Coordinates of C-alpha atoms and ligand atoms in Angstrom, one line a residue:
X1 CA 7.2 -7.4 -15.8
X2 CA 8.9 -6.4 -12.6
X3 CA 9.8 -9.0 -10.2
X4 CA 8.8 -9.3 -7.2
X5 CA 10.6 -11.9 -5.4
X6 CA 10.9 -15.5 -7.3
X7 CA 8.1 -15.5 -9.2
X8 CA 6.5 -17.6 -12.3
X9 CA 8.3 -15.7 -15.9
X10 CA 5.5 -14.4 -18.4
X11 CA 4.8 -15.7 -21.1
X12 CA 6.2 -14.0 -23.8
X13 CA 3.1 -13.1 -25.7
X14 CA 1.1 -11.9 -23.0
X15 CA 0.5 -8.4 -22.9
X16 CA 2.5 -6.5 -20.6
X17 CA 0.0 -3.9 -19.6
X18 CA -3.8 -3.2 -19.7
X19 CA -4.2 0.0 -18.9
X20 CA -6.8 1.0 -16.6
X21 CA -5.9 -1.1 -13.8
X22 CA -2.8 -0.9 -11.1
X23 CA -2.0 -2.2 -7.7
X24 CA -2.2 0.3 -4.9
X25 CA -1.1 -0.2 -1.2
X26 CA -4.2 0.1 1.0
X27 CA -2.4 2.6 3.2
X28 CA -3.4 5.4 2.5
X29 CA 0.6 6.9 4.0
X30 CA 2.0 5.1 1.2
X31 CA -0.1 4.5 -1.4
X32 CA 2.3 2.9 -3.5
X33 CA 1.6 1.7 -7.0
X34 CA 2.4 -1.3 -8.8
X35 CA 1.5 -2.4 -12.2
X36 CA -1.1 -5.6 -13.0
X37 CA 1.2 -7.7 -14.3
X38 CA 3.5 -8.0 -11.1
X39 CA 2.1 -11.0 -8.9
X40 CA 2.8 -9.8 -5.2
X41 CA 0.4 -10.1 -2.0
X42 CA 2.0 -7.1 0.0
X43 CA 3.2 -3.4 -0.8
X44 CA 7.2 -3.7 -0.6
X45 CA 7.4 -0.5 0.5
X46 CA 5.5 -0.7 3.7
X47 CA 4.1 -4.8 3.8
X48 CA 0.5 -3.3 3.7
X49 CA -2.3 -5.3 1.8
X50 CA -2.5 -4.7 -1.9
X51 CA -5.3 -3.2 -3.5
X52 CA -6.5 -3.5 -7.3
X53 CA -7.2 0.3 -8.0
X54 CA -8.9 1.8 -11.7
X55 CA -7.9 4.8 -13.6
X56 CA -11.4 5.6 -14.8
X57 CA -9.9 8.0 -17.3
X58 CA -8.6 5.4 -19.4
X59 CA -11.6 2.9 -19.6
X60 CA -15.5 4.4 -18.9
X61 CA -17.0 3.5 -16.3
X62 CA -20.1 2.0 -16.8
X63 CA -23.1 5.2 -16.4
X64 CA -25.6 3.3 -15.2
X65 CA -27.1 -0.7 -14.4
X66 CA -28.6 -1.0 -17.6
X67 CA -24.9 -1.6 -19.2
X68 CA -25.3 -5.4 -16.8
X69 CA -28.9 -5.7 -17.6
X70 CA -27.9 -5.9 -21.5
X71 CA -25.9 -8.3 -20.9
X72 CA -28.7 -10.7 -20.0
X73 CA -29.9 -11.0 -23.6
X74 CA -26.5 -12.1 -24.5
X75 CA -26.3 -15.3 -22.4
X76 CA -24.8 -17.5 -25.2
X77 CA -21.3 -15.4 -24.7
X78 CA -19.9 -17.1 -21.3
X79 CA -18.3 -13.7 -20.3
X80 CA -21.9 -12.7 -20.3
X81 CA -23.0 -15.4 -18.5
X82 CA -20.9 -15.6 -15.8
X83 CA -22.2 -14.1 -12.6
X84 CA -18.2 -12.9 -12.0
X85 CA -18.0 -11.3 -15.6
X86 CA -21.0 -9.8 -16.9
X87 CA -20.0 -6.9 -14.3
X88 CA -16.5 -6.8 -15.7
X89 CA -16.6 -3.1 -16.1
X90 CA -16.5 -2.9 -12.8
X91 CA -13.2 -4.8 -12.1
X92 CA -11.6 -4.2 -15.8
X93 CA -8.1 -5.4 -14.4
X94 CA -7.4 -7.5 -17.9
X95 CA -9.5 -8.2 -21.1
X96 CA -12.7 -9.5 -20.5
X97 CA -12.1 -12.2 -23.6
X98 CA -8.5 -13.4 -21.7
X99 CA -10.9 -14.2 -18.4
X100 CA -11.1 -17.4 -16.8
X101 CA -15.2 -18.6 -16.5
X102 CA -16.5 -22.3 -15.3
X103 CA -19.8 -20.9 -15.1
X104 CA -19.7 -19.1 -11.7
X105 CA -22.4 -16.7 -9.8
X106 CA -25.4 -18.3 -10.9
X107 CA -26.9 -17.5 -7.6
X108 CA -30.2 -17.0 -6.3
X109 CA -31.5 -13.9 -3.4
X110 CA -34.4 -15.2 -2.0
X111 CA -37.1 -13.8 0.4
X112 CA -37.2 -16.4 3.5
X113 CA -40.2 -15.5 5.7
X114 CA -39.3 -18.7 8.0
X115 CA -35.8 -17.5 8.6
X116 CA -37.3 -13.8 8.8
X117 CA -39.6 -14.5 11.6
X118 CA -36.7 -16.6 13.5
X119 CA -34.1 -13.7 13.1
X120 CA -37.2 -11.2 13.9
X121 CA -37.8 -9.4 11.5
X122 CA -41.0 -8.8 9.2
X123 CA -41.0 -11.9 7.0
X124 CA -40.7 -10.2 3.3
X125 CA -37.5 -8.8 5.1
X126 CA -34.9 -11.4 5.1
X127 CA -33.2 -12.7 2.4
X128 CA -30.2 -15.2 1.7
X129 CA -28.1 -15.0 -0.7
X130 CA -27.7 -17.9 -1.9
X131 CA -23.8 -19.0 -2.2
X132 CA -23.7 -22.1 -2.5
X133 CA -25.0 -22.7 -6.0
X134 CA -21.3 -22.0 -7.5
X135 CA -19.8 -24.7 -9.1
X136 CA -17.6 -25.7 -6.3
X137 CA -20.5 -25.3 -3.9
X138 CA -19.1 -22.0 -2.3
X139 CA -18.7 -18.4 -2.7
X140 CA -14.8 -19.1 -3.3
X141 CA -15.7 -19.1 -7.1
X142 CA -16.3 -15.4 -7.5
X143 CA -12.9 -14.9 -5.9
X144 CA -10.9 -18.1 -7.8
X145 CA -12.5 -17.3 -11.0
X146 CA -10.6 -13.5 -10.8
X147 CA -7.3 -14.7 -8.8
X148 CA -7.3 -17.7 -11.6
X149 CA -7.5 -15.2 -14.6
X150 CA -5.3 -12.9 -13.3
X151 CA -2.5 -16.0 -12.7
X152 CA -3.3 -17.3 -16.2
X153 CA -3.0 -13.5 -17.8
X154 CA 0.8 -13.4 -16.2
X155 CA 1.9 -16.9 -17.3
X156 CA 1.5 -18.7 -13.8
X157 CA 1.9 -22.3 -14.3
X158 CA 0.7 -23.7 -10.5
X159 CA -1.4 -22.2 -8.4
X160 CA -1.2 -22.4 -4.2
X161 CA -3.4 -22.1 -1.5
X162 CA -3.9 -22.8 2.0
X163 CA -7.8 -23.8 3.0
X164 CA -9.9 -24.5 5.5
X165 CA -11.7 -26.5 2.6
X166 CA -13.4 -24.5 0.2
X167 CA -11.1 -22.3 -1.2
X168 CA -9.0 -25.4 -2.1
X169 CA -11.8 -27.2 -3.5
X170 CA -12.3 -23.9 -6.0
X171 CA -9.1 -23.9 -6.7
X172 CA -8.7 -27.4 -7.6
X173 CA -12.1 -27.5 -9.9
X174 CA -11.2 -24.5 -11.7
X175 CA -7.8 -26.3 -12.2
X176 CA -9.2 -29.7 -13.2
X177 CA -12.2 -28.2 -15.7
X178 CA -9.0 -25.6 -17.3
X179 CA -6.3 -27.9 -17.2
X180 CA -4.1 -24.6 -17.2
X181 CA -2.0 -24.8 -13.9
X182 CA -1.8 -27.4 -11.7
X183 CA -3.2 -26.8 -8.1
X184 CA -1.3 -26.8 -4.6
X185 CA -3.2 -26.9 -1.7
X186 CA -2.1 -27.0 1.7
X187 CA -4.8 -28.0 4.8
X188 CA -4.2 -28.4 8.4
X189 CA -4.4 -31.7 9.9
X190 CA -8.1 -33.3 11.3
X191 CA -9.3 -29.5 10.0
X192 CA -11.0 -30.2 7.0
X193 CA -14.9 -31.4 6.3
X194 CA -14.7 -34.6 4.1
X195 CA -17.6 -32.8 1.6
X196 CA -14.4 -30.2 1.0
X197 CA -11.9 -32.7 1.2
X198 CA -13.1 -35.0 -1.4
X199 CA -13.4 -32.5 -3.9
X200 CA -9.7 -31.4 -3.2
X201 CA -9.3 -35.2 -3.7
X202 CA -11.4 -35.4 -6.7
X203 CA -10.4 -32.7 -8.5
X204 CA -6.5 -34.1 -8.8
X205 CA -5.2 -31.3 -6.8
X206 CA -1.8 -32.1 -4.8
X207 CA -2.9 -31.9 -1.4
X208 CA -0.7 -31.6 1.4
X209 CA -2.1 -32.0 4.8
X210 CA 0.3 -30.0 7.5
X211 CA 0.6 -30.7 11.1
X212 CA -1.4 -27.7 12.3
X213 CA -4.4 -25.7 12.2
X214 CA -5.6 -23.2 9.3
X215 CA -3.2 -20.7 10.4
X216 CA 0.1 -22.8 10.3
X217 CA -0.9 -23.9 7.0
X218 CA -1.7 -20.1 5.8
X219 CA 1.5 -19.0 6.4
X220 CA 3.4 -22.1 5.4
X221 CA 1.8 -21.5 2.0
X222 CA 3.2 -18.0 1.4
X223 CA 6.7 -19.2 2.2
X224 CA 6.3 -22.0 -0.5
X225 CA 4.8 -20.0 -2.8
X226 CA 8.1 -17.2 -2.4
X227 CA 10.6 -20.3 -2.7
X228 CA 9.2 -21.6 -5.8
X229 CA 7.1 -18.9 -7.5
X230 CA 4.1 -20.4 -7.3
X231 CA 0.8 -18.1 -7.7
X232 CA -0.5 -17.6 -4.5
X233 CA -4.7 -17.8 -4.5
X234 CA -5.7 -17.1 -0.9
X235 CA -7.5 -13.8 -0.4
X236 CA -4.5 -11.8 0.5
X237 CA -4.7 -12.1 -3.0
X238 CA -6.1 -8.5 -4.1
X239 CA -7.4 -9.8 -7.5
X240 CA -9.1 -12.6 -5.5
X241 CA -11.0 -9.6 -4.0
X242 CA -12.2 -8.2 -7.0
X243 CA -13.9 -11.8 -8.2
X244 CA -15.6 -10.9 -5.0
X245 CA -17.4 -7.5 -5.0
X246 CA -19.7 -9.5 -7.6
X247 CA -21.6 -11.3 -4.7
X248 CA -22.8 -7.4 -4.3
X249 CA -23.3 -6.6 -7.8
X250 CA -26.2 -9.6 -7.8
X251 CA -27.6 -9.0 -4.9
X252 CA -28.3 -5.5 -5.8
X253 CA -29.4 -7.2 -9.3
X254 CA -31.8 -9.1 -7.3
X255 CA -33.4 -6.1 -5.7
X256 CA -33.6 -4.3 -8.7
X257 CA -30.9 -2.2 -8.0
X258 CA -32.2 -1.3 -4.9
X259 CA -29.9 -1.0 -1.5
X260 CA -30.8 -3.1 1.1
X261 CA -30.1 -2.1 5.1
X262 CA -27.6 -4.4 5.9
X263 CA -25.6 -7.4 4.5
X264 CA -24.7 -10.0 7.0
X265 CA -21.7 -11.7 6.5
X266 CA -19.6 -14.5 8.5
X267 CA -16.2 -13.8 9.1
X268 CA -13.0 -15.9 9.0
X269 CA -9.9 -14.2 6.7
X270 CA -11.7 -11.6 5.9
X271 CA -11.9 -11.9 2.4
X272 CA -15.8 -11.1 1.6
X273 CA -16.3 -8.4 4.3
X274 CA -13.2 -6.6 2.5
X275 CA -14.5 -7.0 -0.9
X276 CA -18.1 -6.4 0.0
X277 CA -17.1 -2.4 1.2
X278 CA -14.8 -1.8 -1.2
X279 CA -17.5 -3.0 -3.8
X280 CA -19.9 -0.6 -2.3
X281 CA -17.5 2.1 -1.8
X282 CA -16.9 2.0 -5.5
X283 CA -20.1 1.9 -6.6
X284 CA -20.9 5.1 -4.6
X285 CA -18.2 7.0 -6.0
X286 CA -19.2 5.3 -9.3
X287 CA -22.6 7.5 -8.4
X288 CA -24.4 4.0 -9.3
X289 CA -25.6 3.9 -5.6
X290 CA -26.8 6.9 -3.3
X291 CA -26.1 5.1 0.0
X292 CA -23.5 2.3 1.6
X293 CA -25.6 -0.4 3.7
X294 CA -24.3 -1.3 6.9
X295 CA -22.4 -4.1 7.3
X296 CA -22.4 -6.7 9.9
X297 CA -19.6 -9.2 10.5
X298 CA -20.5 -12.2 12.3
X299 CA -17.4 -14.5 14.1
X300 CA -17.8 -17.8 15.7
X301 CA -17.7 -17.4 19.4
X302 CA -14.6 -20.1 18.8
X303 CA -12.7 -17.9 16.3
X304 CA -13.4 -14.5 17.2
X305 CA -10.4 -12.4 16.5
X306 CA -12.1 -9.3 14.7
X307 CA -14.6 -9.6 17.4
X308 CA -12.5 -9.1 20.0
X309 CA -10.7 -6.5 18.4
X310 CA -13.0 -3.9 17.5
X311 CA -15.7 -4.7 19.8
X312 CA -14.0 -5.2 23.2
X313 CA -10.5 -3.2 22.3
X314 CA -11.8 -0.3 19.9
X315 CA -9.6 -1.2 17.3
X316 CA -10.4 1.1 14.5
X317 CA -9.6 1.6 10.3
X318 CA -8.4 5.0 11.6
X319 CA -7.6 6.7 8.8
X320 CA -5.3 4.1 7.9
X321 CA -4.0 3.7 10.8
X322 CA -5.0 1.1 12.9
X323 CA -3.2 0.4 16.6
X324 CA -0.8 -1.6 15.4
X325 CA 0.5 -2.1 18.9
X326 CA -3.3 -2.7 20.5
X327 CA -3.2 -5.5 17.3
X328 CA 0.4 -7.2 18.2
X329 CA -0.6 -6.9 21.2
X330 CA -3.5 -9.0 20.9
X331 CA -1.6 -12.2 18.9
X332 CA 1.2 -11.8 21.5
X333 CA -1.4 -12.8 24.8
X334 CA -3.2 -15.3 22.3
X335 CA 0.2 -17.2 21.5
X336 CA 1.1 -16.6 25.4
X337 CA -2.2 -18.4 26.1
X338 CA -2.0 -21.0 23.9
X339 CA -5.4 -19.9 22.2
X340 CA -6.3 -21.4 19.1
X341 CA -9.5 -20.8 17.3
X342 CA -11.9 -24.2 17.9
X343 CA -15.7 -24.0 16.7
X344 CA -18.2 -26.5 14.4
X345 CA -17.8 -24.2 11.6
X346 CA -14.7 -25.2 10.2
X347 CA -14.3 -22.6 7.3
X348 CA -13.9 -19.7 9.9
X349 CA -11.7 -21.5 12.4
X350 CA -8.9 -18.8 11.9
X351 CA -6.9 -17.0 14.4
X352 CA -5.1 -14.3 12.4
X353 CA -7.4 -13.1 9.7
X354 CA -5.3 -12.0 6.5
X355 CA -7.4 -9.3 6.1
X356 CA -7.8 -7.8 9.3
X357 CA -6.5 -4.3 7.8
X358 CA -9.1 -4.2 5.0
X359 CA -12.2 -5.2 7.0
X360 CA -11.6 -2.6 9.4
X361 CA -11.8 0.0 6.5
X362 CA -14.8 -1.9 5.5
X363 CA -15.9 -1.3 8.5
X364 CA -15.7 2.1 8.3
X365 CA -17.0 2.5 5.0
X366 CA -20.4 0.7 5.8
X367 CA -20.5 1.8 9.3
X368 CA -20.5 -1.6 10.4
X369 CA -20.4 -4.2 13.4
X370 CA -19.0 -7.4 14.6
X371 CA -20.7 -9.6 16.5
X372 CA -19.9 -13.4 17.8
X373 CA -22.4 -16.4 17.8
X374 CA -21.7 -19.4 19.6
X375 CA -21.9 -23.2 18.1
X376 CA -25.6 -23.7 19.4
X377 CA -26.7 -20.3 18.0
X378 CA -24.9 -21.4 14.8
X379 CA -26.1 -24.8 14.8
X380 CA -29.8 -23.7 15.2
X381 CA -29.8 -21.1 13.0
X382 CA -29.1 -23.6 10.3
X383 CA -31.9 -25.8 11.3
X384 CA -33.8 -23.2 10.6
X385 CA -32.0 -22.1 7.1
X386 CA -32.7 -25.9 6.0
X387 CA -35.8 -25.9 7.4
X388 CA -37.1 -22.5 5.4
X389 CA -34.3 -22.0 2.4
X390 CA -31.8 -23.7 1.4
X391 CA -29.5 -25.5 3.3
X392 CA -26.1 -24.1 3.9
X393 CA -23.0 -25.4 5.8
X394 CA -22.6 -24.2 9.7
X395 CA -20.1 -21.0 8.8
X396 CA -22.6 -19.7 6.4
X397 CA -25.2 -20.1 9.2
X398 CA -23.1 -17.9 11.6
X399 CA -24.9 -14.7 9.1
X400 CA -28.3 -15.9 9.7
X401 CA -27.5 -16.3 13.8
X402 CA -25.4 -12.9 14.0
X403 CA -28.9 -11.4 12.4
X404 CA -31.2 -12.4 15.3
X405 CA -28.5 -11.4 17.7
X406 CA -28.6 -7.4 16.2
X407 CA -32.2 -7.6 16.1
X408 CA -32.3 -8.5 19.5
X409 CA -30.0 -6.2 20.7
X410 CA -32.1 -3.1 18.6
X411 CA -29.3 -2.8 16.3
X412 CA -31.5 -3.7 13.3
X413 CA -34.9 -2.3 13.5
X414 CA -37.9 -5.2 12.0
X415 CA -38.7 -3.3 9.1
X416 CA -35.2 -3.1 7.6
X417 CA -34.1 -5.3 4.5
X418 CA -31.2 -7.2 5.4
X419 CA -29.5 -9.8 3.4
X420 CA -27.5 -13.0 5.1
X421 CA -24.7 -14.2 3.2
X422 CA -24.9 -18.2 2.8
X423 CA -21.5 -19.0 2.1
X424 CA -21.2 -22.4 1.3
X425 CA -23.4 -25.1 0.5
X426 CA -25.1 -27.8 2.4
X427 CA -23.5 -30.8 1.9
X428 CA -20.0 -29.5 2.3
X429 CA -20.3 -30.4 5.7
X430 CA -23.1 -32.9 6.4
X431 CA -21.1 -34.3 9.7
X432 CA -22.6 -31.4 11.9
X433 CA -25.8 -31.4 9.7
X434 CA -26.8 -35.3 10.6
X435 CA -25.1 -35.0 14.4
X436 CA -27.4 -32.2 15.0
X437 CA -30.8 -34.1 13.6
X438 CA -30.0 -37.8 15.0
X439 CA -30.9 -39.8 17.5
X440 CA -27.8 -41.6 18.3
X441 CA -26.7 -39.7 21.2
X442 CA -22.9 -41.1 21.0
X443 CA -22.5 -39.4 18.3
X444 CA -24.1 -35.9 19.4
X445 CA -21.9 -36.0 22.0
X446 CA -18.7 -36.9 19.9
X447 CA -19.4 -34.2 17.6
X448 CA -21.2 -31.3 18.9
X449 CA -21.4 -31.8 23.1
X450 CA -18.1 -31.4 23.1
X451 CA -18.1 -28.1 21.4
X452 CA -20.4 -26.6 24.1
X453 CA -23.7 -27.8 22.1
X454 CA -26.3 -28.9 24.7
X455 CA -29.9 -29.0 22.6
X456 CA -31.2 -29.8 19.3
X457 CA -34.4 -27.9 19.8
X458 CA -34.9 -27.8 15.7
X459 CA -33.9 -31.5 15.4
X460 CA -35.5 -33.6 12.3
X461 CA -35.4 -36.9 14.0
X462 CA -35.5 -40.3 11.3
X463 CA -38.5 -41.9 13.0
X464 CA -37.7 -45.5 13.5
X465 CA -40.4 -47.9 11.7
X466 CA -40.7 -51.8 11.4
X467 CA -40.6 -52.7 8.0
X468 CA -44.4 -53.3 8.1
X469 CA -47.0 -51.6 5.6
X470 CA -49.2 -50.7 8.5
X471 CA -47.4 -49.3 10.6
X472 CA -45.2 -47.0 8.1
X473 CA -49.1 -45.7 6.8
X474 CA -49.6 -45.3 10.4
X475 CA -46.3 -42.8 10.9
X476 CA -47.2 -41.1 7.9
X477 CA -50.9 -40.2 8.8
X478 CA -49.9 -39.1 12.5
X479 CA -47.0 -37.1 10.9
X480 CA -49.8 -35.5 8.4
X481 CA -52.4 -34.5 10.9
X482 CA -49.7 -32.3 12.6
Ligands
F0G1 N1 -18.0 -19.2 4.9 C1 -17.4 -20.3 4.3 C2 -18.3 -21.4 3.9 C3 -16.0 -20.3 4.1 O1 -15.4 -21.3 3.5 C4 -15.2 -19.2 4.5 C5 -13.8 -19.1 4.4 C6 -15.9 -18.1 5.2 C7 -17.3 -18.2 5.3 C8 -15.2 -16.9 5.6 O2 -14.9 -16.0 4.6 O3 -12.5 -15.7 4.8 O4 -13.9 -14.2 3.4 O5 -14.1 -14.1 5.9 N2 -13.1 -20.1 4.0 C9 -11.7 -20.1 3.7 C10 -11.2 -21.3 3.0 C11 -10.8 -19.6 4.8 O6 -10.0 -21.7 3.1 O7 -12.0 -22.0 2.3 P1 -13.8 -15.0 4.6

């Protein structure tokens, strides 16, 4: 193995290379190469992101879908199983049998016609994808469930992350249920839901909380992990990315391997939106797809770097390159300014998206958009998730919110198919959940007025009864009649 930097040795019987795989640096100037077995987040040459990259001449690609759908009647094998590795012949970086599985991507695409008529389009129309099913209650488990293989395949012995909560919580189930490297996670102060925190907790992850926000603890993270070779897990990880790509695979399962319209994703680091266009990229130079969707990227109003960037300053992939100067630029008036990212939906409160390079070509590849939703739009969207599908955390709801705001703006047409990402599930974050629904107004203001939310117009008040038989039977036939 080449080294780059201080990094965890190999052990010796792993095998040095599988062949079909390499690293490549995402600009396309460069294009550098690097084997599978080196751990590194950034091209040396140039410090661009990393992809992972297939020679297709030294493994087949799979021909067609029915290679996945085979797999179905082989359940009992866990590679077969897993939502992540049953499409491993699409991200065959190392040996299927070496892969790491807890039973991740057993999630659900359902039709919402509740959440279709409130985003405004026909009601068979809409569907979520429903993320928060994984083990650790979030989409992270596609991505840790690569990154963690990958780490295990080159002899990692810890494994190190910064979160805004669920990536660490992934990380520290996947350690706890493995026992095969001990987890590092590093959070921001005050930044973290308790649902996320507890699992961290839980899971018997070493858990250092930083003075700062997301961003501080991001890039405090990748100087540890340099210092003391520890295996870095965030998405700047490209195998991380890979894991990813599968959330695509099943929701084109789901449709029977049809191509929906549009995917809807929130946006913090990055991560998903990357993976997401480089999955359908693939796939259409795989020939396994005719068309790309479009792709819309959705940032809290509070956290709305990418937003900002493309949308109000043209920032474009370009090629490859980006206006790096329109980009410095950019961080240089938010530091000046004192600007830090603030919005209910913790998991995307991020300033300086890791992958701001790769969503752009995402971007291009899906000809897509960004669009921001404030706190209110977020919050009621997710009324209206719980309300109609399943419940989902308030980043997730930022998809379902971004949505309405496209159809609204003509941008998707009624009678196209579009899929919302729910990222993470429900009771990760039940703080903003109950503070939205209650009646204790001290608390609605504590938690949400002070984030700019005004109403509750989707609110599920507790209706306060006396303990009395006749008047709860009372309540309950009033309630019915409605
Ligand atoms: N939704 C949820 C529930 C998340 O936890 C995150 C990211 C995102 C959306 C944004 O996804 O980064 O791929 O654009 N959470 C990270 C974490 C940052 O640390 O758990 P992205």
């Amino acid at each position: 193995m080449k080294n780059a930097g201080r990094m965890p040795a190999l052990r010796k019987d792993t095998p040095i290379l599988y062949p079909s795989a390499f690293q490549r640096c995402i600009s396309p100037a460069c294009g550098a190469a690097y084997d599978v077995d080196e751990i590194r987040v950034a091209c040396d040459r140039c410090g661009s992101l990393l992809d992972i990259a297939y020679d297709w001449s030294k493994v087949a690609p799979p021909r067609s879908w029915k290679v996945f759908e085979d797999k179905w009647s082989r359940r009992g094998d866990p590679h077969c199983f897993s939502g992540v590795w049953r499409f491993h012949d699409l991200l065959p970086f190392m040996p299927v049998e070496q892969c790491v599985t807890v039973g991740e991507g057993q999630t659900l695409l359902h039709v919402s016609p509740a959440v279709g008529r409130y985003v405004g389009v026909k009601p068979d129309r809409l569907h979520l994808q429903y993320e928060g099913m994984n083990p650790s209650g979030s989409f992270k488990d596609n991505g840790m469930s690569a990154a963690f293989s990958h780490a295990r395949f080159v002899g990692a012995k810890k494994a190190a992350c910064a979160s805004t909560g669920n990536t660490s919580a992934s990380l520290a189930l996947y350690s706890s249920v493995t026992q095969i490297m001990q987890a590092v996670i590093f959070i921001g102060s005050g930044k973290i839901s308790y649902g996320k925190l507890s699992q961290a907790l839980d899971y018997g992850a070493l858990t250092i909380q930083i003075q700062g926000d997301f961003d501080d603890a991001m890039s405090r993270v990748q100087e540890v992990s340099r210092e003391l070779g520890i295996y870095l897990v965030n998405s700047i990880n490209p195998f991380r990315l890979e894991g990813q790509k599968t959330i695509m695979y099943r929701v084109l399962e789901a449709l029977q391997w049809q191509v929906p319209d549009w995917i809807v994703v929130p946006g913090g680091n990055l991560g998903n939106s990357s993976a997401f266009g480089k999955a359908f990229y693939e796939l259409h130079q795989l020939g396994l797809i005719t068309r790309i969707p479009r792709l819309a990227v959705i940032n809290a109003g509070g956290a709305r770097t990418l937003y900002d960037l493309v949308e109000k300053n043209g920032v474009r992939w370009n090629d490859g390159q980006p206006d790096l100067d329109r980009i410095e630029h950019y961080f240089q008036e938010m530091d000046a300014a004192g600007r830090r990212a603030s919005t209910i939906a913790s998991a995307i409160e991020i300033n300086r998206p890791v992958n701001l390079h790769k969503c752009l070509r995402a971007l291009e590849w899906c000809r897509g958009v960004v669009r921001q939703v404030s706190d209110q739009e977020i919050l009621d969207a997710k009324a209206q998730v719980g309300a109609g599908g399943m419940g989902c955390e308030p980043a997730s709801a930022a998809s379902v919110a971004g949505a309405k705001i496209l159809v609204k703006e003509g941008v998707i047409a009624p009678d196209e198919r579009v899929v919302c990402i729910l990222t993470g599930h429900e009771l990760k974050d039940p703080t903003a959940t109950v503070a939205y629904h209650t009646h204790d107004a001290k608390y609605f203001d504590e938690v949400l007025r002070s984030r700019g939310v005004e109403h509750a117009k989707f609110a599920n008040r507790a209706v306060q009864v006396k303990n009395d038989l006749a008047e709860i039977v009372k309540v309950i036939e009033e309630r019915g009649r409605r």
